Coordinates of C-alpha atoms and ligand atoms in Angstrom, one line a residue:
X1 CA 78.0 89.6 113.6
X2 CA 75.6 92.1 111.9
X3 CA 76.0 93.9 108.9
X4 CA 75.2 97.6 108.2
X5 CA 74.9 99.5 104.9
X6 CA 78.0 101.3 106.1
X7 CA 79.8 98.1 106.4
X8 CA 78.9 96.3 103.5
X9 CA 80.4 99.6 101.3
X10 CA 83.2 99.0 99.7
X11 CA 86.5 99.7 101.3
X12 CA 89.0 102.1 100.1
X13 CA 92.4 103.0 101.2
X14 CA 95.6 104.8 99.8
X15 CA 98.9 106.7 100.6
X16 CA 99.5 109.4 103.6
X17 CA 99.5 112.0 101.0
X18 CA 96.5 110.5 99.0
X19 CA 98.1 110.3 95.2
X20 CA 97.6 107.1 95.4
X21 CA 94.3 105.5 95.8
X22 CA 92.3 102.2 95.7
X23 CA 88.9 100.9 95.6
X24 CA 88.2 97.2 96.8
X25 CA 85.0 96.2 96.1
X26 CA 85.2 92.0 97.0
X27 CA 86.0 91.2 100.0
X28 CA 89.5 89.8 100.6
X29 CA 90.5 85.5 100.8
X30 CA 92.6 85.8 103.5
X31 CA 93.8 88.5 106.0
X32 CA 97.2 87.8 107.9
X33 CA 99.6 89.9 110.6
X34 CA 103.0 89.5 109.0
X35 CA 105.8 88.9 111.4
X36 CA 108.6 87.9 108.5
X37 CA 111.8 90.2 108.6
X38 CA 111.2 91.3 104.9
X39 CA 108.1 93.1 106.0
X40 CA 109.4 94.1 109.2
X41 CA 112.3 96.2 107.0
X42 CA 110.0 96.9 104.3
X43 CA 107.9 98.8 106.4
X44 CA 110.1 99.9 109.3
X45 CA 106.9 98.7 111.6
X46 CA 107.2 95.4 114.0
X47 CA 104.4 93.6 111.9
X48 CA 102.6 94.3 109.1
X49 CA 98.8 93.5 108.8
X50 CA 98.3 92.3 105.1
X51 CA 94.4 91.2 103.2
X52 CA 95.1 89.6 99.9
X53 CA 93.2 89.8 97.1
X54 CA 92.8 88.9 93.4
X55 CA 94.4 91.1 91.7
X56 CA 91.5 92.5 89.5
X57 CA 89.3 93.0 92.6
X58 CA 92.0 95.8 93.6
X59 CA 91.0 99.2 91.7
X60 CA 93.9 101.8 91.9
X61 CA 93.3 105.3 91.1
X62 CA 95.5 108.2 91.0
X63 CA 99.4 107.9 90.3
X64 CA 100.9 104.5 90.0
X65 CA 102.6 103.2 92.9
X66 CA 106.2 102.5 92.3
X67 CA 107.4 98.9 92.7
X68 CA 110.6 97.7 94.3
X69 CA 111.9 94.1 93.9
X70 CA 112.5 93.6 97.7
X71 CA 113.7 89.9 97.0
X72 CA 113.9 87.7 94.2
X73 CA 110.3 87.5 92.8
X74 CA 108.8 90.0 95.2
X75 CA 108.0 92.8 94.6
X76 CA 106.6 95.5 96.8
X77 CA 104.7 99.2 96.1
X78 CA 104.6 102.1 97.5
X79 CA 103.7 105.9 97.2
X80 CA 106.7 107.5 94.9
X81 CA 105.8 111.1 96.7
X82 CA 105.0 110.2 100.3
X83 CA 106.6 106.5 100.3
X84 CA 103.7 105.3 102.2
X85 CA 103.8 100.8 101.5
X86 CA 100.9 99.7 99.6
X87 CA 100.7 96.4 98.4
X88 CA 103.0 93.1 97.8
X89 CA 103.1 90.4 94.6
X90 CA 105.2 87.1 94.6
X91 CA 105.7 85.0 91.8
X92 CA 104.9 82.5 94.8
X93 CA 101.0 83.9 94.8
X94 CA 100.5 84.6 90.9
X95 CA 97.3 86.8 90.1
X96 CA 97.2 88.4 93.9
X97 CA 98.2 91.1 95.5
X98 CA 98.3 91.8 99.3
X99 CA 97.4 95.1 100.4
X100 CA 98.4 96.8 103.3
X101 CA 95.9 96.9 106.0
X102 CA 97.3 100.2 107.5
X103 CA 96.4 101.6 104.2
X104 CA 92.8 101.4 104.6
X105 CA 91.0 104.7 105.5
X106 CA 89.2 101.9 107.9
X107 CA 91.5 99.8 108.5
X108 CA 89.5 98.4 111.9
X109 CA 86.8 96.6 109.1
X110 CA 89.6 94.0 108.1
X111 CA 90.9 92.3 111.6
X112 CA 93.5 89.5 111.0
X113 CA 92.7 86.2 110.9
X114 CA 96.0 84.5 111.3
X115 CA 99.5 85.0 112.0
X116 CA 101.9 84.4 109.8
X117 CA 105.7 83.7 109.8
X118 CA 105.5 83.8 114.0
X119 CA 108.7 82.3 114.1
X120 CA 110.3 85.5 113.0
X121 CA 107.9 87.3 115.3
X122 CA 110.0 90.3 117.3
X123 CA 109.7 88.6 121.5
X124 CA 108.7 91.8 122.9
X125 CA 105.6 91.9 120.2
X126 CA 103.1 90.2 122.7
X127 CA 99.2 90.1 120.7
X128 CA 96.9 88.6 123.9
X129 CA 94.8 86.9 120.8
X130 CA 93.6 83.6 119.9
X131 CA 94.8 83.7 116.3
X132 CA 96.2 81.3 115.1
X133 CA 100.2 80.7 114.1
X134 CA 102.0 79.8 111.6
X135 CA 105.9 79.6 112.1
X136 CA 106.4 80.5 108.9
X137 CA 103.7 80.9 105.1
X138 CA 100.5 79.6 106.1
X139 CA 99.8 75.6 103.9
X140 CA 98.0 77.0 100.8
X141 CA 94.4 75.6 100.0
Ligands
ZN1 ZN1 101.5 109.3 98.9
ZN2 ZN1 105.9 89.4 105.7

């Protein structure tokens, strides 16, 4: 793989409406495709691609996302104008944050590496991909 200035610049991302912003200048430890229900609801989308990060490599700018307990000791953000889903804590992944691939203005620089929770995986969501699987939360390093 080679690398260009252009894709070694740090990537950014934000909201539909753009009040909310971020900056991410690290790269991220881990990039999944979520297939768990929560995230399925949470976003009204089939899967959610996710890159998780330490949370002081994320740089928000712009209004404060609003944040939602979406089960006990999760909490998810989104865009309080346009309700666009940003990010995802867990008491379960202290001092990270996933952020929404989708939210990326290039969202095609972060591919998955993984997916995740596959045993809650919708049957007619068919990815021809050699990723692999994990039924359910990936074993943590
Ligand atoms: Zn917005
Ligand atoms: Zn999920």
């Amino acid at each position: 793989m080679t690398t260009s200035p252009c894709n070694s610049a740090a990537l950014e991302g934000g909201c539909q409406c753009r009040a909310v912003r971020f900056r991410l200048p690290a790269p991220p430890l881990l990039t999944v495709l979520c297939h768990c229900r929560s995230c399925r609801r949470a976003h009204s989308a089939p899967a959610v691609a996710w890159a998780l990060y330490a949370q002081g490599d994320v740089e928000f700018s712009g209004e404060a996302p609003q944040v939602y307990e979406s089960s006990p000791g999760a909490r998810r953000s989104f865009c309080p104008r346009c309700g666009s889903r940003i990010g995802f804590e867990a008491d379960y992944i202290p001092g990270l944050i996933d952020i929404a691939i989708g939210s990326l203005d290039e969202p095609a620089r972060l591919p998955p590496q993984m997916h995740i929770w596959d045993e809650e995986r919708l049957p007619w969501l068919q990815l021809a991909d050699e990723l692999p699987r994990h039924a359910a939360f990936p074993p943590m390093a």
